[in-house]
Amino acid sequence: MISRLFQLFKKRSLGCPEVRALASDFMDGDLSKRVSSKIESHIELCAACAAFVRTMRATVQMLSAMPRSTLPPGFGERLSERLSGERGQ
Ligand SMILES: [Zn+2]
């Protein structure tokens, strides 16, 4: 009985909460082929999850396209020099 339930659980397709929980791993390609194909087939049938993944993907792309705000080399030293100079005046 229990093993039968387990089989059922294994075979059933993914639900919306599972798809959304796995969405970021799915985009990173961190999931096994079996799981990601389950997600793909869910997305084909479920407009809400398709939109969720699309939005998430667009957000990730936007963030990775943004220039990284790193400080120029030596900036910290110049800043502290200036600060200590001003303090001495
Ligand atoms: Zn869904």
CSV table of C-alpha atoms and ligand atoms in Angstrom, one decimal:
chain,number,residue,atom,x,y,z
A,1,MET,CA,0.0,0.0,0.0
A,2,ILE,CA,2.6,2.4,1.0
A,3,SER,CA,5.0,1.6,-1.8
A,4,ARG,CA,2.0,2.0,-4.2
A,5,LEU,CA,1.4,5.5,-2.9
A,6,PHE,CA,5.1,6.2,-3.2
A,7,GLN,CA,4.9,5.1,-6.9
A,8,LEU,CA,2.0,7.4,-7.4
A,9,PHE,CA,3.9,10.2,-5.8
A,10,LYS,CA,6.9,9.6,-8.0
A,11,LYS,CA,4.9,9.4,-11.2
A,12,ARG,CA,2.6,12.3,-10.7
A,13,SER,CA,3.5,15.5,-12.5
A,14,LEU,CA,4.9,18.5,-10.7
A,15,GLY,CA,2.5,21.0,-9.1
A,16,CYS,CA,2.7,24.7,-9.4
A,17,PRO,CA,4.4,25.2,-6.0
A,18,GLU,CA,7.0,22.7,-6.9
A,19,VAL,CA,7.7,24.2,-10.3
A,20,ARG,CA,8.1,27.7,-8.7
A,21,ALA,CA,10.3,26.4,-6.0
A,22,LEU,CA,12.5,24.7,-8.6
A,23,ALA,CA,12.4,27.6,-11.1
A,24,SER,CA,15.7,29.1,-10.3
A,25,ASP,CA,17.5,25.8,-10.4
A,26,PHE,CA,15.7,25.0,-13.6
A,27,MET,CA,17.1,28.2,-15.2
A,28,ASP,CA,20.6,27.5,-13.9
A,29,GLY,CA,20.4,24.0,-15.4
A,30,ASP,CA,21.1,22.5,-12.0
A,31,LEU,CA,18.3,20.0,-12.3
A,32,SER,CA,18.4,16.5,-13.7
A,33,LYS,CA,17.0,16.0,-17.2
A,34,ARG,CA,14.0,14.1,-15.8
A,35,VAL,CA,13.0,17.0,-13.4
A,36,SER,CA,13.6,19.7,-15.9
A,37,SER,CA,11.5,18.0,-18.6
A,38,LYS,CA,8.7,17.7,-16.0
A,39,ILE,CA,9.0,21.4,-15.4
A,40,GLU,CA,9.0,22.1,-19.2
A,41,SER,CA,5.9,20.0,-19.7
A,42,HIS,CA,4.2,21.8,-16.8
A,43,ILE,CA,5.1,25.2,-18.2
A,44,GLU,CA,3.6,24.2,-21.5
A,45,LEU,CA,0.2,23.6,-19.9
A,46,CYS,CA,0.3,26.2,-17.1
A,47,ALA,CA,0.2,29.8,-18.2
A,48,ALA,CA,0.8,31.0,-14.6
A,49,CYS,CA,4.0,29.1,-14.1
A,50,ALA,CA,5.1,30.0,-17.7
A,51,ALA,CA,4.7,33.7,-16.8
A,52,PHE,CA,6.5,33.1,-13.5
A,53,VAL,CA,9.5,31.6,-15.2
A,54,ARG,CA,9.6,34.2,-17.9
A,55,THR,CA,9.5,37.0,-15.3
A,56,MET,CA,12.2,35.4,-13.3
A,57,ARG,CA,14.4,34.8,-16.3
A,58,ALA,CA,14.0,38.5,-17.4
A,59,THR,CA,14.9,39.7,-13.9
A,60,VAL,CA,18.0,37.5,-13.8
A,61,GLN,CA,19.1,38.8,-17.3
A,62,MET,CA,18.5,42.4,-16.3
A,63,LEU,CA,20.6,42.0,-13.1
A,64,SER,CA,23.4,40.3,-14.9
A,65,ALA,CA,23.4,43.0,-17.6
A,66,MET,CA,23.9,45.7,-15.0
A,67,PRO,CA,27.4,47.0,-14.6
A,68,ARG,CA,29.0,45.9,-11.4
A,69,SER,CA,29.6,48.8,-9.1
A,70,THR,CA,33.1,48.1,-8.1
A,71,LEU,CA,35.3,50.9,-6.8
A,72,PRO,CA,38.4,51.9,-8.7
A,73,PRO,CA,41.6,50.5,-7.3
A,74,GLY,CA,43.1,52.7,-4.6
A,75,PHE,CA,39.8,54.4,-4.0
A,76,GLY,CA,39.6,53.4,-0.3
A,77,GLU,CA,43.2,54.5,0.4
A,78,ARG,CA,42.7,57.9,-1.3
A,79,LEU,CA,39.4,58.4,0.6
A,80,SER,CA,41.0,57.6,3.9
A,81,GLU,CA,44.0,59.9,3.1
A,82,ARG,CA,41.6,62.7,2.3
A,83,LEU,CA,39.6,62.1,5.3
A,84,SER,CA,42.6,62.1,7.6
A,85,GLY,CA,44.0,65.2,5.8
A,86,GLU,CA,40.8,67.1,6.4
A,87,ARG,CA,40.7,66.1,9.9
A,88,GLY,CA,44.2,67.6,10.4
A,89,GLN,CA,43.3,71.0,9.0
B,1,ZN,ZN,1.7,25.8,-12.7
